[in-house]
Structures are given as structure tokens and as C-alpha cells.
């Protein structure tokens, strides 16, 4: 529409038409509750996404910060864990000096040696056996 078209129209009549059309467009009774529910759902979804992202970021940051400590923890774990039966059997077979001539006493010595390794401080490697 050009300026001349606007000038030719009677604005009072145009305003009456717009006002009359306002009676045809009526919001439903549940428009406000539905709008509020949609807004809540959108906020809940954003909050959920933010929490999941924060949890993932925390996990990745923890992984990155703890990764360099893994060898130290593994070394400490090996020093403080009890030996398996296969480890004890292997140590028993490797001990070639039969003390008191019986396998039972060699087994006692193997346990005593394992106990001496784990009795000391696991972090500094000291042992309290004599």
C-alpha cells in the first residue's frame, strides 16, 4: 500500500473493523494454564540438560585430574594386598633351602616373608622384619 492509499482510507472505519474483529478471536479457558505448563516444561528440560552437562564435565575433570595418580595407587595397592595362593605356591617352589627339612616350615617362611613385605609402610617401602 502506498501513502495515497492510506490517505484515502478512513482510519475511523479501519479502527472499527479491527475492534470488531477482536470479538472473534477469544482465547480458550485453558490457554493460561497450558502456557504456564509449557514454560515449566521448557525450564525443566533446560535444567535437566544443564545438570547432565555438569555431571559429565565433573566426571571428565575428575578423570583427567586422577589419571596421573593411577601408577602410584597401583604400586601402593600391590604392596598392601594379600598374596594369592598361586603367588605363595610359586614362592614355596622357588625357596630351595629347606629349613628344618620340611615343606611346612618353608611355607611358614614364605608367609613370614610376605608378611614382612606388607607389614612395613606401603608408601615408603620400609619393612619391620629383622
XYZ file of N, CA and C in Angstrom:
390
model
N 0.841 -1.177 0.000
C 0.000 0.000 0.000
C 0.884 1.236 0.000
N 0.512 2.182 -0.781
C 1.260 3.436 -0.857
C 0.654 4.455 0.102
N 1.319 5.595 0.225
C 0.821 6.632 1.133
C -0.524 7.180 0.682
N -0.727 7.205 -0.605
C -2.008 7.720 -1.117
C -3.149 6.786 -0.722
N -2.883 5.469 -0.716
C -3.919 4.523 -0.320
C -4.295 4.721 1.145
N -3.299 4.980 1.978
C -3.584 5.239 3.387
C -4.389 6.518 3.557
N -4.032 7.462 2.784
C -4.733 8.745 2.887
C -6.182 8.602 2.469
N -6.457 7.755 1.525
C -7.820 7.607 1.015
C -8.705 6.841 2.000
N -8.130 5.998 2.795
C -8.940 5.215 3.731
C -9.359 6.063 4.909
N -10.483 5.769 5.376
C -10.975 6.434 6.563
C -10.471 5.624 7.768
N -9.557 6.220 8.551
C -8.966 5.495 9.670
C -9.978 5.161 10.752
N -10.970 5.906 10.891
C -12.005 5.608 11.885
C -12.707 4.308 11.523
N -12.972 4.138 10.239
C -13.626 2.906 9.786
C -12.685 1.716 9.984
N -11.419 1.916 9.723
C -10.426 0.843 9.903
C -10.336 0.433 11.376
N -10.367 1.389 12.257
C -10.324 1.088 13.682
C -11.556 0.324 14.122
N -12.708 0.655 13.551
C -13.940 -0.074 13.883
C -13.841 -1.527 13.432
N -13.248 -1.752 12.268
C -13.093 -3.129 11.775
C -12.149 -3.945 12.671
N -11.072 -3.323 13.077
C -10.120 -4.026 13.956
C -10.774 -4.318 15.296
N -11.505 -3.378 15.843
C -12.179 -3.577 17.125
C -13.224 -4.679 17.019
N -13.960 -4.735 15.917
C -14.981 -5.759 15.723
C -14.343 -7.134 15.560
N -13.179 -7.193 14.940
C -12.506 -8.470 14.755
C -11.986 -9.012 16.077
N -11.757 -8.148 17.048
C -11.278 -8.579 18.355
C -12.264 -9.475 19.075
N -13.521 -9.380 18.770
C -14.532 -10.221 19.405
C -14.533 -11.636 18.825
N -13.963 -11.783 17.633
C -13.922 -13.104 17.012
C -12.772 -13.961 17.555
N -11.726 -13.325 17.992
C -10.556 -14.043 18.499
C -10.634 -14.042 20.023
N -10.955 -15.210 20.590
C -11.107 -15.346 22.038
C -10.221 -16.509 22.495
N -9.363 -16.281 23.472
C -8.525 -17.391 23.951
C -9.379 -18.418 24.687
N -8.929 -19.650 24.629
C -9.674 -20.711 25.309
C -9.496 -20.579 26.820
N -10.311 -21.316 27.557
C -10.270 -21.245 29.010
C -8.961 -21.801 29.584
N -8.369 -22.764 28.899
C -7.154 -23.385 29.423
C -5.885 -22.802 28.776
N -6.004 -21.648 28.131
C -4.836 -21.058 27.453
C -3.739 -20.691 28.454
N -4.103 -20.023 29.532
C -3.095 -19.618 30.528
C -2.453 -20.821 31.207
N -3.220 -21.792 31.728
C -2.567 -22.961 32.349
C -1.696 -23.740 31.357
N -2.144 -23.853 30.113
C -1.350 -24.579 29.127
C -0.046 -23.845 28.826
N -0.103 -22.521 28.769
C 1.104 -21.727 28.517
C 2.077 -21.846 29.685
N 1.561 -21.777 30.901
C 2.417 -21.925 32.078
C 3.054 -23.316 32.137
N 2.287 -24.342 31.815
C 2.822 -25.705 31.820
C 3.908 -25.869 30.761
N 3.685 -25.295 29.583
C 4.705 -25.371 28.527
C 5.981 -24.655 28.949
N 5.843 -23.520 29.632
C 7.016 -22.783 30.110
C 7.755 -23.582 31.179
N 7.015 -24.223 32.093
C 7.650 -25.055 33.118
C 8.393 -26.226 32.486
N 7.758 -26.868 31.510
C 8.404 -27.996 30.836
C 9.694 -27.560 30.150
N 9.667 -26.399 29.522
C 10.870 -25.906 28.851
C 11.976 -25.617 29.874
N 11.618 -25.039 31.018
C 12.612 -24.759 32.064
C 13.156 -26.055 32.660
N 12.275 -27.039 32.874
C 12.724 -28.318 33.416
C 13.692 -29.010 32.464
N 13.396 -28.945 31.193
C 14.277 -29.571 30.196
C 15.644 -28.880 30.169
N 15.654 -27.569 30.254
C 16.926 -26.845 30.293
C 17.705 -27.196 31.557
N 17.011 -27.286 32.690
C 17.658 -27.627 33.948
C 18.248 -29.034 33.881
N 17.492 -29.981 33.325
C 17.975 -31.361 33.195
C 19.218 -31.401 32.304
N 19.179 -30.698 31.194
C 20.325 -30.661 30.289
C 21.538 -30.052 30.984
N 21.319 -29.009 31.751
C 22.417 -28.371 32.463
C 23.016 -29.323 33.504
N 22.178 -30.062 34.235
C 22.671 -30.991 35.248
C 23.452 -32.146 34.607
N 22.951 -32.668 33.509
C 23.662 -33.753 32.839
C 25.007 -33.252 32.312
N 25.025 -32.071 31.742
C 26.276 -31.497 31.250
C 27.265 -31.261 32.370
N 26.779 -30.771 33.500
C 27.647 -30.532 34.650
C 28.201 -31.843 35.204
N 27.361 -32.867 35.251
C 27.823 -34.176 35.727
C 28.889 -34.740 34.784
N 28.681 -34.619 33.485
C 29.671 -35.105 32.525
C 30.974 -34.325 32.646
N 30.882 -33.027 32.805
C 32.073 -32.195 32.961
C 32.832 -32.557 34.237
N 32.112 -32.793 35.321
C 32.736 -33.184 36.576
C 33.439 -34.530 36.437
N 32.793 -35.470 35.769
C 33.402 -36.784 35.564
C 34.681 -36.675 34.745
N 34.639 -35.931 33.664
C 35.823 -35.784 32.806
C 36.942 -35.070 33.558
N 36.617 -34.025 34.296
C 37.631 -33.302 35.059
C 38.251 -34.204 36.125
N 37.437 -34.987 36.808
C 37.953 -35.914 37.817
C 38.868 -36.953 37.179
N 38.462 -37.457 36.046
C 39.260 -38.459 35.331
C 40.618 -37.860 34.940
N 40.604 -36.644 34.413
C 41.845 -36.005 33.983
C 42.755 -35.722 35.183
N 42.182 -35.282 36.294
C 42.983 -34.968 37.467
C 43.513 -36.215 38.173
N 42.760 -37.301 38.140
C 43.166 -38.507 38.862
C 44.038 -39.438 38.025
N 44.035 -39.285 36.725
C 44.785 -40.196 35.859
C 46.280 -40.235 36.197
N 46.948 -39.106 36.464
C 48.377 -39.180 36.787
C 48.676 -39.930 38.082
N 47.716 -40.048 38.972
C 47.940 -40.740 40.240
C 47.748 -42.248 40.121
N 47.286 -42.750 39.001
C 46.982 -44.173 38.844
C 48.204 -45.061 39.082
N 49.385 -44.759 38.538
C 50.525 -45.644 38.812
C 50.896 -45.702 40.289
N 50.829 -44.572 40.986
C 51.157 -44.568 42.411
C 50.149 -45.393 43.205
N 48.885 -45.268 42.866
C 47.849 -46.030 43.562
C 48.016 -47.521 43.268
N 48.347 -47.851 42.026
C 48.540 -49.249 41.658
C 49.730 -49.844 42.413
N 50.836 -49.093 42.528
C 52.008 -49.577 43.246
C 51.662 -49.777 44.722
N 50.940 -48.826 45.302
C 50.531 -48.944 46.698
C 49.618 -50.152 46.883
N 48.695 -50.355 45.945
C 47.754 -51.466 46.027
C 48.495 -52.804 45.987
N 49.510 -52.903 45.154
C 50.268 -54.148 45.072
C 51.016 -54.435 46.368
N 51.445 -53.387 47.071
C 52.190 -53.589 48.308
C 51.299 -53.977 49.473
N 50.058 -53.547 49.480
C 49.206 -53.804 50.638
C 48.229 -54.949 50.438
N 48.111 -55.483 49.244
C 47.179 -56.586 49.041
C 47.812 -57.898 49.457
N 46.992 -58.810 49.861
C 47.475 -60.125 50.267
C 47.872 -60.918 49.022
N 48.859 -61.793 49.159
C 49.267 -62.594 48.007
C 48.224 -63.654 47.684
N 48.170 -64.014 46.434
C 47.245 -65.075 46.040
C 47.873 -66.425 46.370
N 47.076 -67.450 46.310
C 47.613 -68.779 46.602
C 48.631 -69.198 45.551
N 48.445 -68.739 44.323
C 49.422 -69.050 43.273
C 50.756 -68.372 43.567
N 50.728 -67.127 44.088
C 51.962 -66.440 44.449
C 52.678 -67.175 45.582
N 51.939 -67.623 46.558
C 52.535 -68.336 47.687
C 53.118 -69.667 47.220
N 52.395 -70.370 46.375
C 52.889 -71.647 45.852
C 54.165 -71.451 45.042
N 54.194 -70.394 44.221
C 55.384 -70.102 43.430
C 56.566 -69.771 44.337
N 56.349 -68.981 45.371
C 57.416 -68.663 46.316
C 57.885 -69.902 47.055
N 56.958 -70.788 47.357
C 57.309 -72.030 48.046
C 58.174 -72.901 47.152
N 57.851 -72.965 45.870
C 58.651 -73.764 44.947
C 60.018 -73.143 44.695
N 60.087 -71.809 44.730
C 61.351 -71.128 44.488
C 62.282 -71.180 45.695
N 61.743 -71.367 46.864
C 62.605 -71.430 48.057
C 63.266 -72.796 48.093
N 64.546 -72.828 47.696
C 65.247 -74.099 47.555
C 65.964 -74.536 48.829
N 66.091 -73.646 49.793
C 66.763 -74.013 51.044
C 65.735 -74.539 52.026
N 65.655 -75.835 52.168
C 64.671 -76.393 53.105
C 65.084 -76.175 54.550
N 64.387 -75.305 55.227
C 64.640 -75.052 56.639
C 63.976 -76.159 57.436
N 64.728 -76.749 58.316
C 64.228 -77.830 59.173
C 63.728 -79.010 58.353
N 64.064 -79.045 57.098
C 63.800 -80.210 56.263
C 62.359 -80.486 55.897
N 61.406 -79.614 56.178
C 60.028 -79.941 55.817
C 59.392 -78.817 54.999
N 58.454 -79.232 54.213
C 57.723 -78.284 53.364
C 56.891 -77.325 54.227
N 56.412 -77.802 55.339
C 55.587 -76.971 56.216
C 56.361 -75.765 56.729
N 57.626 -75.985 57.143
C 58.423 -74.874 57.640
C 58.773 -73.901 56.520
N 58.959 -74.411 55.312
C 59.205 -73.499 54.183
C 57.979 -72.634 53.922
N 56.809 -73.239 54.081
C 55.569 -72.468 53.905
C 55.465 -71.380 54.967
N 55.872 -71.700 56.194
C 55.876 -70.696 57.262
C 56.829 -69.560 56.900
N 58.002 -69.902 56.365
C 58.962 -68.872 55.969
C 58.429 -68.001 54.828
N 57.727 -68.625 53.891
C 57.140 -67.855 52.780
C 56.099 -66.885 53.319
N 55.243 -67.352 54.216
C 54.246 -66.453 54.811
C 54.911 -65.343 55.609
N 55.968 -65.710 56.322
C 56.691 -64.714 57.113
C 57.310 -63.662 56.187
N 57.853 -64.088 55.053
C 58.438 -63.153 54.103
C 57.352 -62.238 53.514
N 56.197 -62.801 53.124
C 55.099 -61.987 52.588
C 54.586 -61.019 53.646
N 54.497 -61.514 54.878
C 54.012 -60.656 55.955
C 54.983 -59.508 56.194
N 56.276 -59.781 56.089
C 57.283 -58.747 56.260
C 57.209 -57.703 55.163
N 56.843 -58.099 53.951
C 56.733 -57.131 52.862
C 55.550 -56.201 53.050
N 54.473 -56.714 53.597
C 53.266 -55.896 53.734
C 53.157 -55.238 55.103
N 53.972 -55.668 56.084
C 53.873 -55.106 57.424
C 54.446 -53.692 57.485
N 55.491 -53.428 56.690
C 56.097 -52.104 56.680
C 55.186 -51.101 56.010
N 55.645 -49.882 55.986
C 54.865 -48.824 55.354
C 54.816 -49.074 53.854
N 53.627 -49.113 53.291
C 53.477 -49.381 51.864
C 53.926 -48.207 51.017
N 53.915 -47.023 51.569
C 54.259 -45.856 50.765
C 55.767 -45.656 50.647
N 56.522 -45.909 51.739
C 57.957 -45.683 51.633
C 58.729 -46.985 51.457
N 58.061 -48.116 51.479
C 58.685 -49.389 51.192
C 59.483 -49.958 52.345
N 59.409 -49.361 53.526
C 60.183 -49.880 54.653
C 59.542 -51.137 55.202
N 60.345 -51.958 55.823
C 59.865 -53.209 56.404
C 60.321 -53.297 57.836
N 59.521 -53.916 58.670
C 59.874 -54.018 60.090
C 60.386 -55.401 60.441
N 60.662 -56.253 59.443
C 61.175 -57.590 59.764
C 62.644 -57.498 60.126
N 63.099 -58.467 60.912
C 64.509 -58.488 61.336
C 65.267 -59.563 60.619
